PDB file of C-alpha atoms in Angstrom:
ATOM      1  CA  MET A  68     132.030-146.130-156.436  1.00 90.00           C
ATOM      2  CA  ASN A  69     129.717-148.717-157.901  1.00 95.00           C
ATOM      3  CA  LEU A  70     128.649-148.443-161.501  1.00 97.00           C
ATOM      4  CA  TYR A  71     126.265-150.382-163.745  1.00 98.00           C
ATOM      5  CA  LYS A  72     126.456-151.924-167.222  1.00 98.00           C
ATOM      6  CA  TYR A  73     123.267-153.184-169.002  1.00 97.00           C
ATOM      7  CA  ARG A  74     123.865-156.234-171.172  1.00 97.00           C
ATOM      8  CA  GLU A  75     122.100-158.892-173.220  1.00 95.00           C
ATOM      9  CA  LEU A  76     122.624-162.325-171.575  1.00 94.00           C
ATOM     10  CA  ASN A  77     124.567-163.933-174.525  1.00 95.00           C
ATOM     11  CA  GLU A  78     127.773-165.930-174.922  1.00 94.00           C
ATOM     12  CA  PHE A  79     129.843-162.737-175.209  1.00 95.00           C
ATOM     13  CA  THR A  80     128.468-161.471-171.897  1.00 96.00           C
ATOM     14  CA  ARG A  81     129.060-164.847-170.173  1.00 96.00           C
ATOM     15  CA  GLU A  82     132.593-165.028-171.447  1.00 96.00           C
ATOM     16  CA  SER A  83     133.515-161.491-170.260  1.00 96.00           C
ATOM     17  CA  LEU A  84     132.034-162.279-166.734  1.00 95.00           C
ATOM     18  CA  GLU A  85     133.825-165.635-166.531  1.00 93.00           C
ATOM     19  CA  GLU A  86     137.216-164.360-167.817  1.00 91.00           C
ATOM     20  CA  ASN A  87     136.947-160.974-166.005  1.00 91.00           C
ATOM     21  CA  TYR A  88     137.216-158.464-168.735  1.00 92.00           C
ATOM     22  CA  PHE A  89     135.257-155.515-170.164  1.00 95.00           C
ATOM     23  CA  TRP A  90     135.133-154.536-173.847  1.00 94.00           C
ATOM     24  CA  ALA A  91     136.182-151.010-174.783  1.00 93.00           C
ATOM     25  CA  PRO A  92     135.090-150.194-178.348  1.00 92.00           C
ATOM     26  CA  SER A  93     136.294-147.361-180.497  1.00 88.00           C
ATOM     27  CA  LYS A  94     134.199-144.153-180.678  1.00 81.00           C
ATOM     28  CA  GLU A  95     133.190-144.996-184.208  1.00 82.00           C
ATOM     29  CA  THR A  96     131.214-148.073-183.070  1.00 85.00           C
ATOM     30  CA  LEU A  97     129.152-146.268-180.368  1.00 82.00           C
ATOM     31  CA  ASN A  98     125.462-145.645-181.053  1.00 80.00           C
ATOM     32  CA  ASP A  99     125.508-141.903-180.799  1.00 82.00           C
ATOM     33  CA  PRO A 100     126.133-140.481-184.337  1.00 80.00           C
ATOM     34  CA  CYS A 101     127.346-137.252-182.802  1.00 77.00           C
ATOM     35  CA  GLU A 102     129.952-138.960-180.588  1.00 77.00           C
ATOM     36  CA  CYS A 103     132.978-136.816-179.919  1.00 74.00           C
ATOM     37  CA  TYR A 104     131.587-133.782-181.752  1.00 79.00           C
ATOM     38  CA  TYR A 105     133.491-130.544-180.855  1.00 75.00           C
ATOM     39  CA  SER A 106     134.059-127.114-182.304  1.00 75.00           C
ATOM     40  CA  THR A 107     137.454-125.727-183.160  1.00 73.00           C
ATOM     41  CA  GLU A 108     136.267-122.122-183.618  1.00 72.00           C
ATOM     42  CA  SER A 109     138.433-120.815-180.773  1.00 73.00           C
ATOM     43  CA  TYR A 110     141.456-122.775-182.025  1.00 65.00           C
ATOM     44  CA  ASN A 111     141.056-121.584-185.594  1.00 71.00           C
ATOM     45  CA  THR A 112     140.536-117.917-184.430  1.00 71.00           C
ATOM     46  CA  PHE A 113     143.769-118.047-182.487  1.00 66.00           C
ATOM     47  CA  MET A 114     145.777-119.622-185.316  1.00 66.00           C
ATOM     48  CA  ASN A 115     144.498-116.919-187.724  1.00 69.00           C
ATOM     49  CA  PHE A 116     145.545-114.305-185.204  1.00 59.00           C
ATOM     50  CA  ALA A 117     148.961-115.895-184.784  1.00 60.00           C
ATOM     51  CA  SER A 118     149.534-115.932-188.618  1.00 58.00           C
ATOM     52  CA  SER A 119     148.792-112.202-188.896  1.00 57.00           C
ATOM     53  CA  ILE A 120     150.024-110.610-185.698  1.00 56.00           C
ATOM     54  CA  ALA A 121     152.258-113.049-183.948  1.00 55.00           C
ATOM     55  CA  PRO A 122     154.409-114.920-186.462  1.00 57.00           C
ATOM     56  CA  GLN A 123     156.809-116.002-183.721  1.00 54.00           C
ATOM     57  CA  ILE A 124     154.419-118.596-182.430  1.00 60.00           C
ATOM     58  CA  ASN A 125     155.249-122.053-183.569  1.00 61.00           C
ATOM     59  CA  LYS A 126     152.025-122.978-185.415  1.00 63.00           C
ATOM     60  CA  ASP A 127     153.309-126.306-186.697  1.00 68.00           C
ATOM     61  CA  GLU A 128     154.035-127.465-183.195  1.00 69.00           C
ATOM     62  CA  LEU A 129     150.463-126.551-182.141  1.00 67.00           C
ATOM     63  CA  HIS A 130     149.025-128.283-185.165  1.00 71.00           C
ATOM     64  CA  ASN A 131     151.061-131.445-184.519  1.00 76.00           C
ATOM     65  CA  GLN A 132     149.955-131.320-180.822  1.00 71.00           C
ATOM     66  CA  PHE A 133     146.257-131.038-181.856  1.00 73.00           C
ATOM     67  CA  ASP A 134     146.668-133.805-184.470  1.00 76.00           C
ATOM     68  CA  SER A 135     148.180-136.193-181.950  1.00 76.00           C
ATOM     69  CA  ILE A 136     145.302-135.638-179.543  1.00 75.00           C
ATOM     70  CA  GLN A 137     142.864-136.471-182.301  1.00 77.00           C
ATOM     71  CA  ASP A 138     144.940-139.594-183.120  1.00 79.00           C
ATOM     72  CA  MET A 139     144.845-140.664-179.492  1.00 79.00           C
ATOM     73  CA  ILE A 140     141.061-140.413-179.397  1.00 80.00           C
ATOM     74  CA  LYS A 141     140.792-142.539-182.484  1.00 83.00           C
ATOM     75  CA  SER A 142     142.929-145.280-180.987  1.00 84.00           C
ATOM     76  CA  SER A 143     141.307-145.159-177.462  1.00 87.00           C
ATOM     77  CA  GLY A 144     138.639-147.475-176.237  1.00 92.00           C
ATOM     78  CA  ILE A 145     135.577-146.186-174.458  1.00 92.00           C
ATOM     79  CA  PHE A 146     133.776-148.246-171.759  1.00 95.00           C
ATOM     80  CA  SER A 147     130.388-146.640-170.966  1.00 95.00           C
ATOM     81  CA  LEU A 148     128.514-147.355-167.724  1.00 97.00           C
ATOM     82  CA  SER A 149     125.678-145.874-165.852  1.00 97.00           C
ATOM     83  CA  LYS A 150     125.341-144.551-162.311  1.00 96.00           C
ATOM     84  CA  SER A 151     121.955-146.222-161.869  1.00 96.00           C
ATOM     85  CA  TYR A 152     120.531-149.771-162.269  1.00 95.00           C
ATOM     86  CA  SER A 153     116.918-148.626-162.540  1.00 93.00           C
ATOM     87  CA  ILE A 154     116.703-146.699-165.882  1.00 93.00           C
ATOM     88  CA  SER A 155     113.881-148.163-167.984  1.00 93.00           C
ATOM     89  CA  SER A 156     115.316-147.028-171.381  1.00 93.00           C
ATOM     90  CA  LEU A 157     118.615-148.681-170.682  1.00 95.00           C
ATOM     91  CA  TRP A 158     116.889-151.973-169.795  1.00 95.00           C
ATOM     92  CA  ALA A 159     114.912-151.737-173.072  1.00 94.00           C
ATOM     93  CA  SER A 160     117.814-150.732-175.315  1.00 92.00           C
ATOM     94  CA  TYR A 161     120.857-152.692-173.876  1.00 94.00           C
ATOM     95  CA  ALA A 162     119.439-155.497-171.872  1.00 95.00           C
ATOM     96  CA  GLN A 163     117.102-157.103-174.382  1.00 94.00           C
ATOM     97  CA  ASP A 164     113.905-155.486-172.960  1.00 95.00           C
ATOM     98  CA  HIS A 165     114.467-156.823-169.485  1.00 95.00           C
ATOM     99  CA  LYS A 166     115.515-160.343-170.647  1.00 96.00           C
ATOM    100  CA  GLY A 167     119.120-159.513-169.920  1.00 96.00           C
ATOM    101  CA  ILE A 168     121.032-158.375-166.900  1.00 97.00           C
ATOM    102  CA  CYS A 169     122.673-155.356-165.276  1.00 98.00           C
ATOM    103  CA  ILE A 170     126.272-155.862-163.934  1.00 98.00           C
ATOM    104  CA  GLU A 171     127.233-153.894-160.868  1.00 97.00           C
ATOM    105  CA  TYR A 172     130.916-153.053-160.964  1.00 96.00           C
ATOM    106  CA  ASN A 173     133.193-151.490-158.327  1.00 94.00           C
ATOM    107  CA  LEU A 174     135.243-148.828-160.066  1.00 95.00           C
ATOM    108  CA  GLU A 175     138.316-149.261-157.862  1.00 90.00           C
ATOM    109  CA  ASP A 176     138.664-153.002-158.763  1.00 90.00           C
ATOM    110  CA  LEU A 177     137.564-152.445-162.355  1.00 93.00           C
ATOM    111  CA  ILE A 178     140.639-150.287-163.025  1.00 92.00           C
ATOM    112  CA  GLY A 179     142.756-151.067-160.016  1.00 85.00           C
ATOM    113  CA  LYS A 180     145.123-153.482-161.765  1.00 81.00           C
ATOM    114  CA  ASN A 181     146.609-150.830-164.017  1.00 81.00           C
ATOM    115  CA  LYS A 182     145.113-147.433-163.092  1.00 80.00           C
ATOM    116  CA  GLY A 183     147.661-145.603-165.213  1.00 79.00           C
ATOM    117  CA  LEU A 184     145.964-146.948-168.414  1.00 84.00           C
ATOM    118  CA  TYR A 185     142.572-145.269-167.832  1.00 90.00           C
ATOM    119  CA  GLN A 186     140.919-141.933-167.408  1.00 89.00           C
ATOM    120  CA  CYS A 187     137.525-141.886-165.659  1.00 93.00           C
ATOM    121  CA  PHE A 188     134.856-139.189-165.694  1.00 92.00           C
ATOM    122  CA  ASP A 189     131.192-138.376-165.618  1.00 94.00           C
ATOM    123  CA  VAL A 190     129.683-137.400-168.959  1.00 92.00           C
ATOM    124  CA  THR A 191     128.564-133.799-169.234  1.00 90.00           C
ATOM    125  CA  TYR A 192     125.409-132.975-171.213  1.00 93.00           C
ATOM    126  CA  SER A 193     125.085-129.828-173.237  1.00 88.00           C
ATOM    127  CA  ASP A 194     122.945-128.312-175.989  1.00 89.00           C
ATOM    128  CA  THR A 195     126.089-127.446-178.022  1.00 85.00           C
ATOM    129  CA  PRO A 196     129.441-129.285-178.618  1.00 85.00           C
ATOM    130  CA  PRO A 197     132.350-128.078-176.687  1.00 82.00           C
ATOM    131  CA  ASP A 198     134.629-125.411-178.159  1.00 82.00           C
ATOM    132  CA  ILE A 199     138.307-126.333-178.148  1.00 79.00           C
ATOM    133  CA  GLY A 200     140.877-123.578-177.787  1.00 77.00           C
ATOM    134  CA  VAL A 201     144.696-123.549-177.931  1.00 73.00           C
ATOM    135  CA  GLU A 202     144.776-123.246-174.161  1.00 72.00           C
ATOM    136  CA  ASP A 203     143.005-126.677-173.937  1.00 73.00           C
ATOM    137  CA  LEU A 204     145.932-128.440-175.584  1.00 70.00           C
ATOM    138  CA  SER A 205     147.939-128.496-172.281  1.00 66.00           C
ATOM    139  CA  ASN A 206     144.875-128.943-170.124  1.00 61.00           C
ATOM    140  CA  ASP A 207     144.462-132.318-168.236  1.00 66.00           C
ATOM    141  CA  VAL A 208     140.693-132.199-168.814  1.00 73.00           C
ATOM    142  CA  LEU A 209     140.893-131.906-172.596  1.00 76.00           C
ATOM    143  CA  LEU A 210     140.106-135.657-173.151  1.00 79.00           C
ATOM    144  CA  GLN A 211     137.104-135.319-170.844  1.00 81.00           C
ATOM    145  CA  LYS A 212     135.905-132.217-172.870  1.00 82.00           C
ATOM    146  CA  MET A 213     136.261-133.975-176.162  1.00 83.00           C
ATOM    147  CA  ILE A 214     134.998-137.502-175.308  1.00 85.00           C
ATOM    148  CA  GLY A 215     132.901-136.787-172.197  1.00 87.00           C
ATOM    149  CA  THR A 216     130.401-134.249-173.554  1.00 88.00           C
ATOM    150  CA  LYS A 217     127.135-135.425-175.099  1.00 88.00           C
ATOM    151  CA  TYR A 218     123.845-133.837-176.287  1.00 88.00           C
ATOM    152  CA  PHE A 219     121.149-133.204-173.611  1.00 88.00           C
ATOM    153  CA  ASP A 220     118.965-135.916-175.180  1.00 87.00           C
ATOM    154  CA  TRP A 221     121.233-138.544-173.501  1.00 89.00           C
ATOM    155  CA  ASP A 222     121.230-137.121-170.008  1.00 88.00           C
ATOM    156  CA  LYS A 223     118.752-139.710-168.680  1.00 92.00           C
ATOM    157  CA  GLU A 224     121.504-142.421-169.063  1.00 91.00           C
ATOM    158  CA  LYS A 225     123.609-140.882-166.259  1.00 96.00           C
ATOM    159  CA  GLU A 226     126.671-142.057-168.118  1.00 95.00           C
ATOM    160  CA  PHE A 227     130.158-142.526-166.647  1.00 96.00           C
ATOM    161  CA  ARG A 228     133.087-143.324-168.918  1.00 95.00           C
ATOM    162  CA  ILE A 229     136.416-145.176-168.683  1.00 94.00           C
ATOM    163  CA  VAL A 230     138.682-144.178-171.524  1.00 92.00           C
ATOM    164  CA  CYS A 231     141.270-146.874-172.178  1.00 90.00           C
ATOM    165  CA  ASP A 232     144.695-146.809-173.841  1.00 85.00           C
ATOM    166  CA  ASN A 233     143.685-149.863-175.848  1.00 84.00           C
ATOM    167  CA  GLN A 234     140.499-150.912-177.558  1.00 89.00           C
ATOM    168  CA  GLY A 235     138.935-154.317-177.020  1.00 91.00           C
ATOM    169  CA  LYS A 236     139.573-156.523-173.996  1.00 91.00           C
ATOM    170  CA  ASN A 237     140.601-154.932-170.744  1.00 91.00           C
ATOM    171  CA  HIS A 238     140.958-157.473-167.921  1.00 89.00           C
ATOM    172  CA  HIS A 239     139.951-156.502-164.391  1.00 90.00           C
ATOM    173  CA  ARG A 240     140.107-157.972-160.939  1.00 88.00           C
ATOM    174  CA  SER A 241     137.874-160.905-160.386  1.00 84.00           C
ATOM    175  CA  ASP A 242     135.912-159.212-157.580  1.00 83.00           C
ATOM    176  CA  ALA A 243     135.209-156.042-159.575  1.00 91.00           C
ATOM    177  CA  ILE A 244     131.856-157.660-160.254  1.00 94.00           C
ATOM    178  CA  ARG A 245     129.818-156.839-157.112  1.00 93.00           C
ATOM    179  CA  SER A 246     126.437-158.160-158.221  1.00 95.00           C
ATOM    180  CA  ILE A 247     124.277-159.254-161.179  1.00 97.00           C
ATOM    181  CA  ILE A 248     120.789-157.778-161.444  1.00 97.00           C
ATOM    182  CA  PHE A 249     118.259-159.872-163.360  1.00 97.00           C
ATOM    183  CA  GLY A 250     115.682-158.000-165.478  1.00 95.00           C
ATOM    184  CA  LEU A 251     111.971-158.402-165.014  1.00 94.00           C
ATOM    185  CA  LYS A 252     111.813-160.964-167.918  1.00 95.00           C
ATOM    186  CA  THR A 253     115.076-162.744-167.488  1.00 96.00           C
ATOM    187  CA  PRO A 254     114.225-166.492-167.966  1.00 95.00           C
ATOM    188  CA  ASP A 255     114.769-168.757-164.942  1.00 94.00           C
ATOM    189  CA  GLU A 256     116.940-171.135-166.927  1.00 95.00           C
ATOM    190  CA  SER A 257     119.218-168.287-167.806  1.00 95.00           C
ATOM    191  CA  LYS A 258     119.389-167.114-164.179  1.00 95.00           C
ATOM    192  CA  ASN A 259     120.278-170.554-162.920  1.00 94.00           C
ATOM    193  CA  GLU A 260     122.911-171.045-165.582  1.00 95.00           C
ATOM    194  CA  LEU A 261     124.641-167.723-164.763  1.00 96.00           C
ATOM    195  CA  MET A 262     124.526-168.361-161.017  1.00 94.00           C
ATOM    196  CA  ASN A 263     126.206-171.758-161.576  1.00 93.00           C
ATOM    197  CA  LEU A 264     128.858-170.219-163.842  1.00 93.00           C
ATOM    198  CA  LEU A 265     129.783-167.511-161.258  1.00 92.00           C
ATOM    199  CA  SER A 266     129.343-169.556-158.106  1.00 89.00           C
ATOM    200  CA  ASN A 267     131.686-169.094-155.087  1.00 82.00           C
ATOM    201  CA  ARG A 268     132.977-165.775-156.330  1.00 82.00           C
ATOM    202  CA  ASN A 269     131.321-163.612-153.718  1.00 80.00           C
ATOM    203  CA  ILE A 270     129.035-162.098-156.295  1.00 90.00           C
ATOM    204  CA  LYS A 271     125.570-161.129-155.178  1.00 92.00           C
ATOM    205  CA  PHE A 272     122.646-161.901-157.267  1.00 96.00           C
ATOM    206  CA  LYS A 273     119.525-159.676-157.269  1.00 96.00           C
ATOM    207  CA  GLN A 274     116.144-159.513-158.945  1.00 96.00           C
ATOM    208  CA  LEU A 275     114.755-156.315-160.422  1.00 94.00           C
ATOM    209  CA  VAL A 276     111.169-155.857-159.067  1.00 93.00           C
ATOM    210  CA  ASN A 277     108.211-153.561-159.935  1.00 87.00           C
ATOM    211  CA  ASP A 278     105.319-153.543-157.565  1.00 79.00           C
ATOM    212  CA  GLY A 279     102.745-152.707-160.185  1.00 77.00           C
ATOM    213  CA  LYS A 280     101.799-149.552-158.296  1.00 77.00           C
ATOM    214  CA  SER A 281     104.406-147.133-159.683  1.00 79.00           C
ATOM    215  CA  TYR A 282     106.903-146.737-162.546  1.00 83.00           C
ATOM    216  CA  GLY A 283     109.854-147.262-160.168  1.00 82.00           C
ATOM    217  CA  PHE A 284     112.030-150.320-159.584  1.00 88.00           C
ATOM    218  CA  HIS A 285     113.641-151.830-156.595  1.00 88.00           C
ATOM    219  CA  ILE A 286     115.767-155.015-156.179  1.00 90.00           C
ATOM    220  CA  GLN A 287     115.502-158.142-154.016  1.00 93.00           C
ATOM    221  CA  ASN A 288     118.413-160.378-153.104  1.00 92.00           C
ATOM    222  CA  ILE A 289     118.648-163.895-154.417  1.00 92.00           C
ATOM    223  CA  VAL A 290     120.444-166.783-152.788  1.00 90.00           C
ATOM    224  CA  ASN A 291     122.771-168.566-155.237  1.00 90.00           C
ATOM    225  CA  PRO A 292     122.011-172.312-154.801  1.00 89.00           C
ATOM    226  CA  SER A 293     125.296-173.184-156.437  1.00 86.00           C
ATOM    227  CA  ASP A 294     127.479-171.403-153.805  1.00 84.00           C
ATOM    228  CA  LYS A 295     129.333-173.428-151.254  1.00 77.00           C
ATOM    229  CA  LYS A 296     129.648-172.206-147.749  1.00 64.00           C
ATOM    230  CA  VAL A 297     133.127-170.980-146.767  1.00 55.00           C
ATOM    231  CA  GLY A 298     133.906-170.941-143.067  1.00 54.00           C
ATOM    232  CA  LEU A 299     135.619-167.958-141.436  1.00 49.00           C
ATOM    233  CA  ASN A 300     138.250-170.185-139.723  1.00 53.00           C
ATOM    234  CA  GLY A 301     140.723-172.476-141.323  1.00 54.00           C
ATOM    235  CA  SER A 302     144.268-172.837-142.513  1.00 58.00           C
ATOM    236  CA  THR A 303     145.508-170.912-145.560  1.00 70.00           C
ATOM    237  CA  ASN A 304     148.894-170.023-147.072  1.00 78.00           C
ATOM    238  CA  TYR A 305     148.437-166.489-145.770  1.00 80.00           C
ATOM    239  CA  GLU A 306     147.529-167.343-142.138  1.00 80.00           C
ATOM    240  CA  HIS A 307     150.868-166.131-140.892  1.00 85.00           C
ATOM    241  CA  LEU A 308     150.030-162.692-142.122  1.00 89.00           C
ATOM    242  CA  ILE A 309     146.832-162.326-140.097  1.00 89.00           C
ATOM    243  CA  PRO A 310     147.455-159.871-137.257  1.00 90.00           C
ATOM    244  CA  SER A 311     147.421-161.259-133.767  1.00 89.00           C
ATOM    245  CA  GLU A 312     144.864-159.947-131.276  1.00 87.00           C
ATOM    246  CA  ALA A 313     147.623-158.118-129.460  1.00 88.00           C
ATOM    247  CA  HIS A 314     148.278-155.955-132.575  1.00 90.00           C
ATOM    248  CA  ILE A 315     144.569-155.061-133.171  1.00 92.00           C
ATOM    249  CA  LYS A 316     142.764-152.173-131.555  1.00 91.00           C
ATOM    250  CA  ASP A 317     140.259-153.349-128.882  1.00 91.00           C
ATOM    251  CA  ASP A 318     137.154-152.065-130.813  1.00 92.00           C
ATOM    252  CA  HIS A 319     138.342-154.055-133.883  1.00 94.00           C
ATOM    253  CA  LYS A 320     139.194-157.445-132.243  1.00 92.00           C
ATOM    254  CA  VAL A 321     135.685-158.839-132.920  1.00 93.00           C
ATOM    255  CA  PHE A 322     136.436-158.530-136.702  1.00 94.00           C
ATOM    256  CA  ARG A 323     139.621-160.440-136.689  1.00 92.00           C
ATOM    257  CA  PRO A 324     138.006-163.720-137.969  1.00 91.00           C
ATOM    258  CA  TYR A 325     137.275-162.009-141.283  1.00 93.00           C
ATOM    259  CA  PHE A 326     140.913-162.012-142.037  1.00 92.00           C
ATOM    260  CA  TYR A 327     140.545-165.721-142.693  1.00 88.00           C
ATOM    261  CA  LYS A 328     137.935-165.043-145.258  1.00 87.00           C
ATOM    262  CA  VAL A 329     140.154-162.416-146.920  1.00 90.00           C
ATOM    263  CA  ALA A 330     142.997-164.811-146.901  1.00 89.00           C
ATOM    264  CA  ILE A 331     140.850-167.591-148.522  1.00 84.00           C
ATOM    265  CA  PHE A 332     139.823-165.061-151.177  1.00 84.00           C
ATOM    266  CA  MET A 333     143.374-163.986-151.900  1.00 87.00           C
ATOM    267  CA  GLU A 334     144.499-167.625-152.092  1.00 84.00           C
ATOM    268  CA  SER A 335     141.956-168.222-154.758  1.00 78.00           C
ATOM    269  CA  TYR A 336     142.365-164.947-156.509  1.00 82.00           C
ATOM    270  CA  PRO A 337     143.947-166.011-159.863  1.00 80.00           C
ATOM    271  CA  ASP A 338     146.077-162.814-160.339  1.00 84.00           C
ATOM    272  CA  CYS A 339     147.591-162.793-156.757  1.00 89.00           C
ATOM    273  CA  ILE A 340     151.200-163.834-156.892  1.00 90.00           C
ATOM    274  CA  GLU A 341     152.031-163.143-153.262  1.00 90.00           C
ATOM    275  CA  VAL A 342     150.471-161.376-150.378  1.00 93.00           C
ATOM    276  CA  ALA A 343     152.903-158.958-148.597  1.00 92.00           C
ATOM    277  CA  HIS A 344     150.804-157.508-145.772  1.00 93.00           C
ATOM    278  CA  MET A 345     147.273-157.608-144.226  1.00 94.00           C
ATOM    279  CA  ASP A 346     145.878-155.222-141.667  1.00 95.00           C
ATOM    280  CA  PHE A 347     142.838-153.000-140.899  1.00 95.00           C
ATOM    281  CA  SER A 348     142.752-149.875-143.053  1.00 94.00           C
ATOM    282  CA  GLN A 349     143.651-146.517-141.451  1.00 92.00           C
ATOM    283  CA  VAL A 350     140.067-145.345-142.267  1.00 93.00           C
ATOM    284  CA  SER A 351     138.498-148.444-140.761  1.00 94.00           C
ATOM    285  CA  THR A 352     135.910-147.864-138.026  1.00 94.00           C
ATOM    286  CA  THR A 353     133.643-150.064-135.910  1.00 93.00           C
ATOM    287  CA  LYS A 354     130.652-148.899-138.058  1.00 93.00           C
ATOM    288  CA  ASP A 355     132.500-149.557-141.240  1.00 94.00           C
ATOM    289  CA  PRO A 356     135.456-152.015-140.701  1.00 95.00           C
ATOM    290  CA  ILE A 357     137.801-152.275-143.661  1.00 96.00           C
ATOM    291  CA  ILE A 358     140.604-154.807-144.152  1.00 95.00           C
ATOM    292  CA  TYR A 359     143.603-153.679-146.232  1.00 92.00           C
ATOM    293  CA  VAL A 360     145.774-156.094-148.366  1.00 94.00           C
ATOM    294  CA  SER A 361     149.022-155.388-150.141  1.00 94.00           C
ATOM    295  CA  PHE A 362     150.074-157.929-152.667  1.00 93.00           C
ATOM    296  CA  LYS A 363     151.982-158.617-155.898  1.00 92.00           C
ATOM    297  CA  GLU A 364     149.501-158.744-158.736  1.00 90.00           C
ATOM    298  CA  LYS A 365     149.965-160.586-162.124  1.00 84.00           C
ATOM    299  CA  ASP A 366     150.270-158.219-165.115  1.00 77.00           C
ATOM    300  CA  SER A 367     150.262-155.055-162.952  1.00 81.00           C
ATOM    301  CA  ILE A 368     152.496-152.151-163.858  1.00 78.00           C
ATOM    302  CA  PHE A 369     153.025-151.536-160.164  1.00 81.00           C
ATOM    303  CA  PRO A 370     155.324-153.460-157.791  1.00 86.00           C
ATOM    304  CA  TYR A 371     152.499-153.894-155.305  1.00 89.00           C
ATOM    305  CA  SER A 372     148.759-153.578-155.673  1.00 88.00           C
ATOM    306  CA  LYS A 373     146.251-152.668-152.986  1.00 88.00           C
ATOM    307  CA  LYS A 374     142.803-154.117-152.273  1.00 89.00           C
ATOM    308  CA  PHE A 375     140.230-153.119-149.577  1.00 90.00           C
ATOM    309  CA  PHE A 376     137.586-155.411-148.217  1.00 90.00           C
ATOM    310  CA  LYS A 377     134.549-153.891-146.456  1.00 90.00           C
ATOM    311  CA  ILE A 378     133.367-156.445-143.896  1.00 91.00           C
ATOM    312  CA  LYS A 379     129.678-155.315-144.351  1.00 88.00           C
ATOM    313  CA  ASP A 380     130.109-156.564-147.972  1.00 80.00           C
ATOM    314  CA  MET A 381     131.396-159.972-146.937  1.00 79.00           C
ATOM    315  CA  ASP A 382     128.445-161.241-144.907  1.00 70.00           C
TER     316      ASP A 382
END
C-alpha cells in the first residue's frame, strides 16, 4: 500500500528524507484538540455494577489494566498519513500552500525493518467519541478505537495512522520513499536542490498539475537530471546469488537481467549486512513479475528481513 505525507520543504523535511526516518509526535502535539477523545460510560457502568452486585470481580486489576493502556497511549508516537496525494486542504495546511511537497511512501518498507513496533490502521470518522467498555480491555482493536477515531469534520483527509512504540525519530528502509510530488507553487530552485540531494535512490519525482478546467489534480513524471544511469548487467558482490536460467521458469527468463539491478541496489542499501537468497516471488506473474530478497538487516529485531521488488517499478 502506498501512502502520502504532505510537508513543508524545510531543513527538517530534507534531513528526514536524506536520513530515512519519519517523525512520530505525541498525541498532545497533534492539531486536533479533540485527539483521542473517548467515553468511559460503559466502563463506569460495569464497575458500578461490579461494586454492588459482583464484589468477587477484581476491580483493582481492571483499573490497573485501563490505566496502563492510557499510559501507553501517552508514550506512543503517532505518524499520520493520507491515502491520497490530491487533497487541496492538505496541500494548503501542511505543504505551505503548494510550495512544499507530498511524499509517497510504501507502507511495507516504511515499517518493514521492525514491524513488531508498529500498529497500522485507517482512521474511522464519527459524530461521537467511541465508548470504551470493560470488554475492550482485552480486545486487539482497543488502540485503534481510542487513537483511530476522529470527528466527521476530518474525514476529507482520508487519514491512515502508524502508532509507534517510541515518539520522535523512526528510521525506515531507504526505498520506502517511492516518489516526491511537487506542489503547484514549489520553486524550481527547491525542486533541483531536492532532486540532487536524493539522486540515484530510485525515487521518482512528479509534478502536481491542474489543467485550469476543473478542481481536480493529476501528476506528471519528471526526469531527475542528477541521476546517473545504472546498467542492468555488471558484477556485484551478490552476483553468485542470481538464479541461473536453468532454475527460472520459462515465462520468467526474460526478467532475469533485473536481478542485477536488485543486486546493485542491495549492495548500496546501507542497512543490508548480507544477502542470503534471491529469487522470483511465489506470487510473481508475467504480468506483474516480482523479485524476492532475504537478507540480514541492520538494527532489525528479526534474524532475516524480506524485500520485494516489482519489476514494473524498476523501469
